[in-house]
Each structure stands twice: as structure tokens, then as C-alpha cells.
Short mmCIF file of C-alpha atoms and ligand atoms in Angstrom, two decimals:
data_model
loop_
_atom_site.label_atom_id
_atom_site.label_comp_id
_atom_site.label_asym_id
_atom_site.label_seq_id
_atom_site.Cartn_x
_atom_site.Cartn_y
_atom_site.Cartn_z
CA MET A 140 108.95 47.17 127.90
CA GLY A 141 112.53 48.53 128.25
CA GLU A 142 113.49 47.18 124.82
CA ARG A 143 110.50 48.79 123.13
CA SER A 144 111.22 52.25 124.52
CA SER A 145 114.88 52.13 123.52
CA ALA A 146 113.96 51.07 119.99
CA SER A 147 111.47 53.95 119.63
CA ARG A 148 113.94 56.57 120.80
CA PRO A 149 115.90 57.05 117.54
CA THR A 150 112.63 57.38 115.60
CA SER A 151 111.33 60.09 117.93
CA SER A 152 114.69 61.91 117.87
CA LEU A 153 114.59 61.74 114.08
CA ARG A 154 111.09 63.17 114.12
CA TRP A 155 112.31 66.06 116.31
CA ALA A 156 115.28 66.67 114.01
CA VAL A 157 112.98 66.84 110.98
CA LEU A 158 110.62 69.19 112.85
CA VAL A 159 113.45 71.54 113.87
CA VAL A 160 115.02 71.60 110.39
CA GLY A 161 111.63 72.00 108.67
CA GLY A 162 110.58 74.75 111.11
CA GLY A 163 113.85 76.59 110.56
CA LEU A 164 113.43 76.48 106.79
CA ALA A 165 109.80 77.65 107.06
CA ILE A 166 110.87 80.64 109.16
CA GLN A 167 113.64 81.48 106.65
CA LEU A 168 111.23 81.34 103.73
CA ALA A 169 108.59 83.39 105.58
CA GLY A 170 111.22 86.12 106.02
CA CYS A 171 111.78 86.31 102.27
CA GLY A 172 108.53 88.23 101.55
CA ARG A 173 109.26 91.54 99.83
CA THR A 174 106.84 93.71 101.81
CA SER A 175 109.43 96.18 103.13
CA PRO A 176 112.68 97.61 101.79
CA SER A 177 115.32 94.95 101.97
CA ALA A 178 119.09 95.16 102.33
CA LEU A 179 119.13 92.34 99.77
CA ASP A 180 117.72 94.71 97.14
CA PRO A 181 120.63 97.19 97.06
CA HIS A 182 120.47 100.44 95.08
CA GLY A 183 123.85 101.91 95.92
CA PRO A 184 127.51 100.94 96.33
CA GLY A 185 127.35 100.85 100.16
CA ALA A 186 124.34 98.56 100.22
CA ASP A 187 125.89 96.44 97.42
CA ARG A 188 128.77 95.56 99.71
CA VAL A 189 126.45 94.74 102.57
CA ALA A 190 124.34 92.50 100.33
CA ARG A 191 127.43 90.67 99.01
CA LEU A 192 128.66 90.12 102.57
CA TRP A 193 125.18 88.90 103.57
CA TRP A 194 125.13 86.32 100.77
CA LEU A 195 128.65 85.16 101.60
CA LEU A 196 127.60 84.62 105.23
CA PHE A 197 124.39 82.95 104.09
CA TRP A 198 126.17 80.39 101.92
CA ILE A 199 128.82 79.66 104.54
CA SER A 200 126.06 79.15 107.13
CA ALA A 201 124.08 77.00 104.69
CA VAL A 202 127.06 74.70 104.08
CA VAL A 203 127.82 74.43 107.83
CA PHE A 204 124.13 73.78 108.52
CA ALA A 205 123.94 71.07 105.87
CA VAL A 206 127.11 69.31 107.13
CA VAL A 207 125.95 69.40 110.76
CA THR A 208 122.49 68.14 109.77
CA VAL A 209 124.00 65.21 107.86
CA LEU A 210 126.24 64.36 110.83
CA VAL A 211 123.28 64.48 113.22
CA LEU A 212 121.20 62.26 110.94
CA VAL A 213 124.07 59.78 110.51
CA ALA A 214 124.54 59.66 114.29
CA LEU A 215 120.83 59.10 114.85
CA LEU A 216 120.52 56.37 112.24
CA ARG A 217 123.65 54.51 113.30
CA ARG A 218 122.82 54.72 116.96
CA ARG A 219 122.56 51.44 118.83
CA GLY A 220 120.86 50.76 122.13
CA ASP A 221 124.16 49.79 123.75
CA ARG A 222 125.74 52.98 125.07
CA ASP A 223 128.83 51.21 126.37
CA MET A 224 129.64 49.97 122.88
CA LEU A 225 129.53 53.56 121.56
CA VAL A 226 131.95 54.70 124.22
CA ARG A 227 134.21 51.69 123.54
CA ARG A 228 134.33 52.36 119.80
CA GLY A 229 136.21 55.67 120.33
CA GLY A 230 137.99 57.61 117.57
CA GLY A 231 135.78 60.72 117.83
CA GLU A 232 138.48 63.06 119.15
CA ALA A 233 139.97 63.83 115.76
CA LEU A 234 136.55 64.71 114.35
CA ILE A 235 135.85 67.00 117.30
CA VAL A 236 139.20 68.78 117.06
CA VAL A 237 138.99 69.27 113.29
CA GLY A 238 135.23 69.90 112.96
CA GLY A 239 134.72 71.70 116.26
CA VAL A 240 137.89 73.80 116.57
CA ILE A 241 140.06 74.03 113.45
CA VAL A 242 137.38 74.43 110.77
CA PRO A 243 135.29 76.99 112.78
CA ALA A 244 138.49 78.95 113.59
CA ILE A 245 139.40 79.16 109.88
CA VAL A 246 135.86 80.06 108.79
CA LEU A 247 135.32 82.70 111.50
CA THR A 248 138.73 84.29 110.88
CA ALA A 249 138.04 84.49 107.14
CA VAL A 250 134.61 86.06 107.74
CA TYR A 251 136.14 88.53 110.20
CA VAL A 252 138.79 89.62 107.67
CA VAL A 253 136.18 90.04 104.91
CA GLY A 254 133.96 92.03 107.33
CA LEU A 255 136.87 94.35 108.24
CA ARG A 256 137.63 94.90 104.55
CA ASP A 257 134.00 95.88 103.90
CA LEU A 258 133.95 98.15 106.95
CA ARG A 259 137.01 100.01 105.62
CA ALA A 260 135.40 100.29 102.19
CA LEU A 261 132.35 101.96 103.76
CA THR A 262 134.18 105.13 104.84
CA VAL A 263 133.11 108.33 103.05
CA PRO A 264 134.67 108.38 99.54
CA GLU A 265 137.30 111.03 98.78
CA GLY A 266 135.97 114.09 97.01
CA THR A 267 132.47 113.87 98.49
CA ASP A 268 131.33 117.49 98.37
CA LEU A 269 127.66 117.21 99.35
CA THR A 270 126.90 117.26 103.05
CA VAL A 271 123.63 116.74 104.88
CA GLU A 272 123.25 117.00 108.65
CA VAL A 273 120.67 114.70 110.18
CA THR A 274 119.57 115.16 113.80
CA GLY A 275 117.39 112.60 115.55
CA HIS A 276 114.49 113.76 117.69
CA ASP A 277 111.79 111.80 119.52
CA TRP A 278 110.43 110.77 116.91
CA TRP A 279 111.41 112.54 113.73
CA TRP A 280 114.46 113.52 111.70
CA GLU A 281 115.72 117.07 111.28
CA VAL A 282 117.50 117.45 107.94
CA ARG A 283 119.85 120.35 107.18
CA TYR A 284 121.88 121.19 104.10
CA PRO A 285 124.50 123.47 105.72
CA ASP A 286 126.08 124.63 102.45
CA GLN A 287 122.74 125.46 100.85
CA GLY A 288 121.05 126.88 103.97
CA ILE A 289 118.14 124.44 103.75
CA ILE A 290 116.23 123.03 106.71
CA SER A 291 113.74 120.22 106.22
CA ALA A 292 112.50 117.09 107.97
CA ASN A 293 111.99 113.39 107.44
CA GLU A 294 113.09 113.52 103.80
CA ILE A 295 116.55 113.72 102.25
CA HIS A 296 116.85 114.61 98.57
CA VAL A 297 120.02 113.47 96.81
CA PRO A 298 121.25 113.50 93.22
CA VAL A 299 121.55 110.03 91.65
CA GLY A 300 125.07 108.65 91.34
CA ARG A 301 126.78 111.11 93.68
CA PRO A 302 127.99 110.27 97.18
CA VAL A 303 126.44 112.36 99.95
CA LYS A 304 128.12 112.68 103.32
CA LEU A 305 125.78 112.47 106.31
CA ILE A 306 126.70 113.98 109.66
CA LEU A 307 124.52 112.40 112.32
CA THR A 308 123.69 113.44 115.85
CA SER A 309 120.75 113.36 118.24
CA GLN A 310 118.85 115.89 120.29
CA ASP A 311 117.61 113.47 122.95
CA VAL A 312 118.25 109.70 122.99
CA ILE A 313 120.18 107.33 120.73
CA HIS A 314 118.54 106.75 117.36
CA SER A 315 119.95 104.86 114.39
CA PHE A 316 119.86 105.87 110.74
CA TRP A 317 119.21 102.95 108.44
CA VAL A 318 118.18 102.99 104.79
CA PRO A 319 118.59 99.29 103.95
CA GLN A 320 118.71 99.75 100.16
CA LEU A 321 121.42 102.42 100.37
CA THR A 322 123.61 102.05 103.42
CA VAL A 323 124.49 100.42 106.72
CA LYS A 324 123.06 101.45 110.08
CA THR A 325 124.77 104.34 111.86
CA ASP A 326 123.78 105.56 115.32
CA LEU A 327 122.78 109.13 116.14
CA ILE A 328 124.19 109.84 119.59
CA PRO A 329 123.48 112.92 121.75
CA GLY A 330 126.54 115.17 122.15
CA HIS A 331 128.50 113.29 119.50
CA THR A 332 128.58 113.23 115.71
CA ASN A 333 128.89 110.15 113.53
CA THR A 334 129.58 110.26 109.83
CA THR A 335 128.31 108.00 107.10
CA TRP A 336 127.41 108.41 103.44
CA ILE A 337 124.76 107.39 100.97
CA GLN A 338 124.77 107.05 97.24
CA ALA A 339 121.84 105.94 95.11
CA SER A 340 122.58 104.25 91.81
CA SER A 341 119.06 104.74 90.41
CA PRO A 342 116.29 107.31 90.90
CA GLY A 343 113.66 106.38 93.44
CA THR A 344 112.28 106.86 96.93
CA TYR A 345 114.07 104.71 99.48
CA ARG A 346 112.50 104.20 102.87
CA GLY A 347 114.66 104.28 105.95
CA GLN A 348 113.81 103.54 109.52
CA CYS A 349 115.16 104.34 112.96
CA ALA A 350 116.93 101.13 113.91
CA GLU A 351 117.63 101.76 117.59
CA TYR A 352 114.77 101.49 120.07
CA CYS A 353 114.15 105.08 121.17
CA GLY A 354 110.82 105.03 122.96
CA LEU A 355 107.10 104.74 122.39
CA GLN A 356 107.05 105.78 118.72
CA HIS A 357 110.31 104.19 117.59
CA ALA A 358 108.38 102.26 114.94
CA LYS A 359 106.89 105.48 113.53
CA MET A 360 110.25 107.13 112.91
CA ALA A 361 110.74 106.64 109.20
CA ILE A 362 112.83 108.72 106.80
CA LEU A 363 112.69 108.86 103.02
CA VAL A 364 115.67 109.31 100.73
CA VAL A 365 114.50 110.73 97.42
CA ALA A 366 117.12 110.18 94.71
CA GLU A 367 116.60 112.33 91.63
CA PRO A 368 118.44 113.01 88.38
CA ALA A 369 120.74 116.06 88.56
CA ASP A 370 118.28 118.56 87.02
CA ALA A 371 115.32 117.51 89.22
CA TYR A 372 117.59 117.69 92.26
CA ALA A 373 118.79 121.16 91.24
CA SER A 374 115.23 122.46 90.91
CA TRP A 375 114.30 120.92 94.29
CA LEU A 376 117.30 122.73 95.84
CA ALA A 377 116.29 126.02 94.24
CA ALA A 378 112.71 125.70 95.52
CA GLU A 379 113.81 124.74 99.05
CA ARG A 380 116.16 127.72 99.24
CA ARG A 381 113.32 130.17 98.78
CA PRO A 382 111.31 131.30 101.80
CA ALA A 383 107.65 130.28 101.91
CA VAL A 384 105.78 131.70 98.91
CA ALA A 385 103.69 134.85 99.38
CA VAL A 386 100.09 133.73 99.61
CA GLY A 387 97.71 134.84 96.86
CA ASP A 388 94.74 132.62 97.74
CA PRO A 389 92.63 134.36 100.46
CA MET A 390 91.83 131.04 102.16
CA ALA A 391 95.52 130.17 102.44
CA ALA A 392 96.25 133.73 103.62
CA ARG A 393 93.80 133.20 106.49
CA GLY A 394 95.58 129.91 107.16
CA ARG A 395 98.89 131.70 107.48
CA LEU A 396 97.36 134.02 110.08
CA ALA A 397 95.91 131.02 111.93
CA LEU A 398 99.35 129.40 111.98
CA GLU A 399 101.03 132.58 113.25
CA ARG A 400 98.41 133.34 115.90
CA ASN A 401 97.89 129.85 117.30
CA SER A 402 100.33 127.68 119.18
CA CYS A 403 101.71 126.26 115.88
CA ALA A 404 104.18 129.14 115.70
CA ALA A 405 105.68 128.28 119.09
CA CYS A 406 106.99 124.93 117.80
CA HIS A 407 107.27 125.23 114.02
CA THR A 408 109.13 127.53 111.66
CA VAL A 409 107.83 128.73 108.32
CA SER A 410 110.58 130.97 107.00
CA GLY A 411 109.39 134.42 106.00
CA THR A 412 106.55 134.37 108.58
CA ALA A 413 106.20 135.02 112.31
CA ALA A 414 106.38 131.26 112.97
CA THR A 415 109.89 130.62 114.28
CA GLY A 416 109.56 127.71 116.73
CA THR A 417 112.23 125.03 116.70
CA ILE A 418 110.69 122.22 118.75
CA GLY A 419 108.94 120.55 115.82
CA PRO A 420 109.85 120.08 112.16
CA ASP A 421 110.42 123.13 109.94
CA LEU A 422 107.32 123.52 107.76
CA THR A 423 108.62 126.04 105.20
CA HIS A 424 108.13 123.57 102.32
CA PHE A 425 105.88 121.09 104.09
CA GLY A 426 103.44 120.86 101.14
CA GLY A 427 106.13 119.21 99.03
CA ARG A 428 106.85 116.45 101.53
CA ARG A 429 105.49 112.96 101.10
CA THR A 430 104.58 112.04 104.66
CA ILE A 431 103.31 113.47 107.94
CA GLY A 432 104.82 112.62 111.33
CA ALA A 433 107.97 110.89 110.00
CA GLY A 434 106.17 108.38 107.83
CA ALA A 435 103.17 107.96 110.15
CA LEU A 436 100.72 109.05 107.41
CA ALA A 437 100.75 109.94 103.72
CA ASN A 438 100.68 113.71 103.25
CA THR A 439 97.06 114.13 102.14
CA ARG A 440 94.58 116.82 103.14
CA GLY A 441 92.39 114.41 105.12
CA ASN A 442 95.32 112.89 107.01
CA LEU A 443 96.76 116.32 107.73
CA GLY A 444 93.43 117.56 109.13
CA GLY A 445 93.22 114.57 111.46
CA TRP A 446 96.85 115.01 112.48
CA ILE A 447 96.43 118.70 113.36
CA VAL A 448 93.19 118.16 115.32
CA ASN A 449 94.69 115.37 117.41
CA SER A 450 97.93 113.73 116.33
CA GLN A 451 97.94 111.79 119.59
CA THR A 452 95.41 109.37 118.13
CA VAL A 453 97.84 108.58 115.29
CA LYS A 454 101.19 108.75 117.09
CA PRO A 455 100.56 108.73 120.85
CA GLY A 456 103.26 110.42 122.93
CA ASN A 457 104.54 112.75 120.21
CA LYS A 458 105.14 116.33 121.37
CA MET A 459 102.32 117.95 119.38
CA PRO A 460 99.23 118.56 121.54
CA PRO A 461 95.68 118.50 120.08
CA GLN A 462 94.84 121.82 118.40
CA PRO A 463 91.52 123.42 119.37
CA LEU A 464 90.87 125.17 116.05
CA THR A 465 87.52 126.24 114.65
CA PRO A 466 86.51 124.30 111.49
CA GLU A 467 87.09 127.47 109.44
CA GLU A 468 90.57 127.94 110.89
CA LEU A 469 91.40 124.29 110.24
CA GLN A 470 90.31 124.47 106.58
CA ALA A 471 92.30 127.66 106.10
CA LEU A 472 95.34 126.16 107.77
CA LEU A 473 95.13 123.08 105.54
CA ALA A 474 94.94 125.25 102.44
CA TYR A 475 97.99 127.19 103.62
CA LEU A 476 100.12 124.15 104.55
CA GLU A 477 99.31 122.48 101.24
CA SER A 478 100.44 125.63 99.41
CA LEU A 479 103.90 125.46 101.02
CA LYS A 480 105.63 123.72 98.15
CU1 CUA B 18 114.46 106.77 116.90
CU2 CUA B 18 114.13 104.47 117.27
#
């Protein structure tokens, strides 16, 4: 009986080893799906460095993993039932000192030095003359262009190929700015400013996400970086600088009145109107934005109607209460908000 169980032990250990290794590989591969923006698909010099560091760490880990797996398999296959004989054989100290202390010390020191070098390289480049201030709120991003006098939300427009300095802070709790394809994570801390920078090497819309748990709607705190060629960026700037357009359409004009007379105006600003609230996002050019509620919904008329009537069903806990508007007021308001390009 005793003999049989000792003989079956290596086989069952081997089975466990295969299960663990196979499971680990399956998890790795499952994580490779390209359903969300990945730091391994860099579109800017900052993210390039991060991706290169990631691959370096990956290959070092892969080699260490392979060596350790081989050693474990060798140990399992060469194992005998007689434990005393194993102890008597001896000679393992050198392997433990070299493989367990010296090699890890060299590898970890090298990785640390490379990491420090990359961290230094990620400081804002000299001569960066574009600045954007980003303030975190529960759960949206206030975006200001101090030199251009622009206030927006949840979307940062940048010219392709130029570095943009970001000054980050928070109004309430700690958030973290992370656009994986462009840059590293940087925290937004109340009462403190952090600085980082982004640069996009090709035009596109890059999705970012709050990367520090900040409460109920942390997951629905997305930000978009829209990188455009210089002329498209210049015309966006020119449009954003203007106050909200005077309304010609009578429906939209009624919508403007509805916005000014209802509680909307207490929380939102539309420059050039009586709406001057600062609790929620500035809506002066809301019609040109791609999403509603910091990426919670695409900015379509239907989504916007649902959001205004009761955004709590979409993003529970956000600060906007349900709006008791008449159907006519709602339609007018939608027409007005859509006109705010
Ligand atoms: Cu903001 Cu998480």
C-alpha cells in the first residue's frame, strides 16, 4: 500500500505542474484580446518607451519562468522515494546561492536601472509650449486650455506630433489619468498638481480611463484624446474659443430658454447665456463632443434624451438629478444642445 502511494506521488505532482503551467499560459493568452486600448499598441513616444520596457520585462520573466519550470520538472522526474538519500546527496547550496540570490540580484538591479532611465525620459520635453489643465471630478474630467481660454470636458484635442504638457489636479478624491496608447498613468490629487505630457504620433481618437478607484462610477470615467493634423486642430481651437452660437432655429431657441430657466443653469455653463453653473461639465460646445457622461454613452440624440430625463439609470450616483421636463421642453433642449458645436 505504502509503496504504491509513494510511486504515484511524482505522477500526481507532475500533473499539478502541467495544470499550473497550462492554466498560466491560458490566462496570458486570454489577456491578449484586443478589445480595449492597449499599452502594447503605442501611438506616441511616451507609450513607446513603456511598451519597450514591458516587452523587456516580459522576455526576462519568460526566460526565468522557463528555467524554473525545467528545474521543477527535472526535480520531479529524478525524485526517488528515499528522502534520506536526497538529503545525503547534497551539493545543492551552490545552485541555491547562484540561482536564488546572485542571478535574481543581477536581473532585478538591471531592470531597476532600465526603469529609472525610462522614468527620467518621461519628463516633459524642453520647449513644450502647449498646456492643458485637467481636473478630476467624481466622475468626469474638466479640461482647460489656459492660454487659449477654452473650457471643455472629457475630451482633449491635441495636434499630431507635438508634445502637450498636462497639469493634473483633482476637485474631490484621487483619480488617475491614463491613456495607455499615449502615456503612463499619473495621479490627480486634491490640493496638489502633477505634471505629465502626451504626444500622439498619428491622428486618431485614443481612449483613456481613470486608473485609480474613485468611487461608484470609477469605471465610467473615461477620457478621449483626439489627435488631429495641425489645420484641423487649429479650426477646432478657433471654434472652441467662440461663445455658443446665436440660435437661429426657433426650436433650439426654446431649448436655450429651457436650459436657462430650469435647474440646468445652476450646474452647467454655456458661455454667452445665463447658464453659469460650475458643478457639472461646461456645455458651451457640447454638441461637438463624442460622448455623454465621460464615456458612459455615445453622444446621440436618443442617448442624450435618456440621460437628461434620468441619468441615474445610466450612471447611478452621479451628481445630476432627474430632470422633470415636459416632452416639448425636452425636445427643444435636445435641439439646442445638439446645435452647440
Ligand atoms: Cu476617477 Cu477612478
